[in-house]
Coordinates of C-alpha atoms in Angstrom, one line a residue:
X1 CA 16.2 154.0 -197.4
X2 CA 14.3 154.3 -193.9
X3 CA 13.9 157.5 -192.1
X4 CA 16.6 157.4 -189.3
X5 CA 14.7 159.9 -187.1
X6 CA 10.9 159.7 -187.4
X7 CA 8.9 161.8 -186.5
X8 CA 7.8 161.3 -182.9
X9 CA 4.9 163.0 -180.9
X10 CA 5.2 164.2 -177.8
X11 CA 2.7 161.0 -176.4
X12 CA 5.7 159.4 -177.9
X13 CA 7.6 160.5 -175.1
X14 CA 5.2 159.6 -172.9
X15 CA 5.4 156.0 -173.3
X16 CA 6.9 154.1 -170.7
X17 CA 10.5 153.1 -172.0
X18 CA 12.2 149.9 -170.5
X19 CA 15.6 151.0 -172.6
X20 CA 17.1 152.1 -168.8
X21 CA 16.0 149.2 -167.0
X22 CA 18.1 146.9 -165.3
X23 CA 17.9 144.0 -163.7
X24 CA 20.4 142.0 -162.2
X25 CA 18.6 139.2 -160.7
X26 CA 17.9 136.8 -163.8
X27 CA 15.3 134.5 -163.3
X28 CA 16.0 131.0 -164.8
X29 CA 13.5 129.6 -167.1
X30 CA 10.6 127.9 -165.4
X31 CA 7.8 125.8 -166.8
X32 CA 5.3 127.2 -164.1
X33 CA 6.0 131.6 -163.9
X34 CA 3.2 132.9 -161.7
X35 CA 2.7 136.7 -161.5
X36 CA 4.0 137.6 -157.6
X37 CA 0.7 139.3 -155.8
X38 CA 0.9 142.7 -154.5
X39 CA 0.1 141.7 -151.1
X40 CA 3.2 139.1 -151.1
X41 CA 5.3 141.7 -152.3
X42 CA 3.9 144.0 -149.3
X43 CA 4.4 141.4 -147.0
X44 CA 7.8 141.0 -147.8
X45 CA 8.9 144.9 -147.5
X46 CA 6.7 145.4 -144.2
X47 CA 7.9 142.0 -142.6
X48 CA 11.7 141.8 -143.2
X49 CA 13.3 145.2 -144.8
X50 CA 17.1 144.9 -145.5
X51 CA 18.7 148.6 -145.3
X52 CA 22.3 147.6 -145.5
X53 CA 23.0 149.6 -142.3
X54 CA 25.6 148.3 -140.1
X55 CA 23.7 148.1 -137.4
X56 CA 22.1 145.2 -139.6
X57 CA 23.3 141.6 -140.1
X58 CA 22.7 140.5 -143.2
X59 CA 23.1 136.6 -142.6
X60 CA 20.1 137.2 -140.1
X61 CA 17.4 139.2 -142.9
X62 CA 18.1 136.0 -144.9
X63 CA 16.8 134.1 -142.3
X64 CA 14.0 136.5 -141.8
X65 CA 13.6 136.5 -145.7
X66 CA 13.0 132.5 -145.3
X67 CA 10.9 132.1 -142.4
X68 CA 8.7 134.6 -143.9
X69 CA 8.6 133.1 -147.7
X70 CA 8.7 129.3 -147.6
X71 CA 5.5 129.0 -145.9
X72 CA 3.5 131.1 -147.7
X73 CA 0.8 129.2 -150.7
X74 CA 2.5 130.3 -153.9
X75 CA 1.4 127.7 -156.1
X76 CA 4.3 127.5 -157.4
X77 CA 7.0 124.1 -158.6
X78 CA 10.5 125.8 -158.1
X79 CA 11.2 128.0 -154.5
X80 CA 14.2 129.1 -155.7
X81 CA 12.6 130.7 -158.5
X82 CA 10.3 132.4 -156.2
X83 CA 12.6 133.7 -153.6
X84 CA 14.4 135.2 -156.0
X85 CA 11.8 136.9 -157.6
X86 CA 11.0 138.1 -153.9
X87 CA 14.1 139.1 -152.3
X88 CA 14.6 142.7 -154.3
X89 CA 11.8 143.4 -152.6
X90 CA 13.2 143.0 -149.0
X91 CA 16.0 145.1 -149.8
X92 CA 15.7 149.2 -149.1
X93 CA 18.2 152.5 -149.3
X94 CA 21.9 151.8 -149.1
X95 CA 21.2 147.6 -149.8
X96 CA 18.6 148.1 -153.0
X97 CA 21.2 150.5 -154.2
X98 CA 23.3 148.2 -154.3
X99 CA 21.6 145.6 -155.9
X100 CA 20.8 148.0 -158.7
X101 CA 24.8 148.4 -159.1
X102 CA 25.4 145.5 -159.4
X103 CA 26.1 144.1 -163.5
X104 CA 22.8 142.8 -165.2
X105 CA 21.7 139.2 -164.8
X106 CA 24.8 138.8 -162.4
X107 CA 22.9 137.1 -159.5
X108 CA 20.8 133.8 -160.8
X109 CA 21.1 131.6 -158.1

């Protein structure tokens, strides 16, 4: 019989874990998976942040997001996948909290 509670060291407790990580945006399988560059993420975060405030227009945020992301030379074959991947970085505050509370995989297109 295997040990149900294996002995763990302090180092085991400090290792990163993805047990509690939830991704509400489900990226469909694509043939060309290119990792996001940190400067691209920062551009989205600084160029079109949406906080979910009453004074903000979500439709305008989507227009601004597409205006910012579409001209980027990202060397990908599937723009929808890239947009989905980048969109989460444009949300801040209440909007980011809303996204994190959605069921896992609830956004796919």
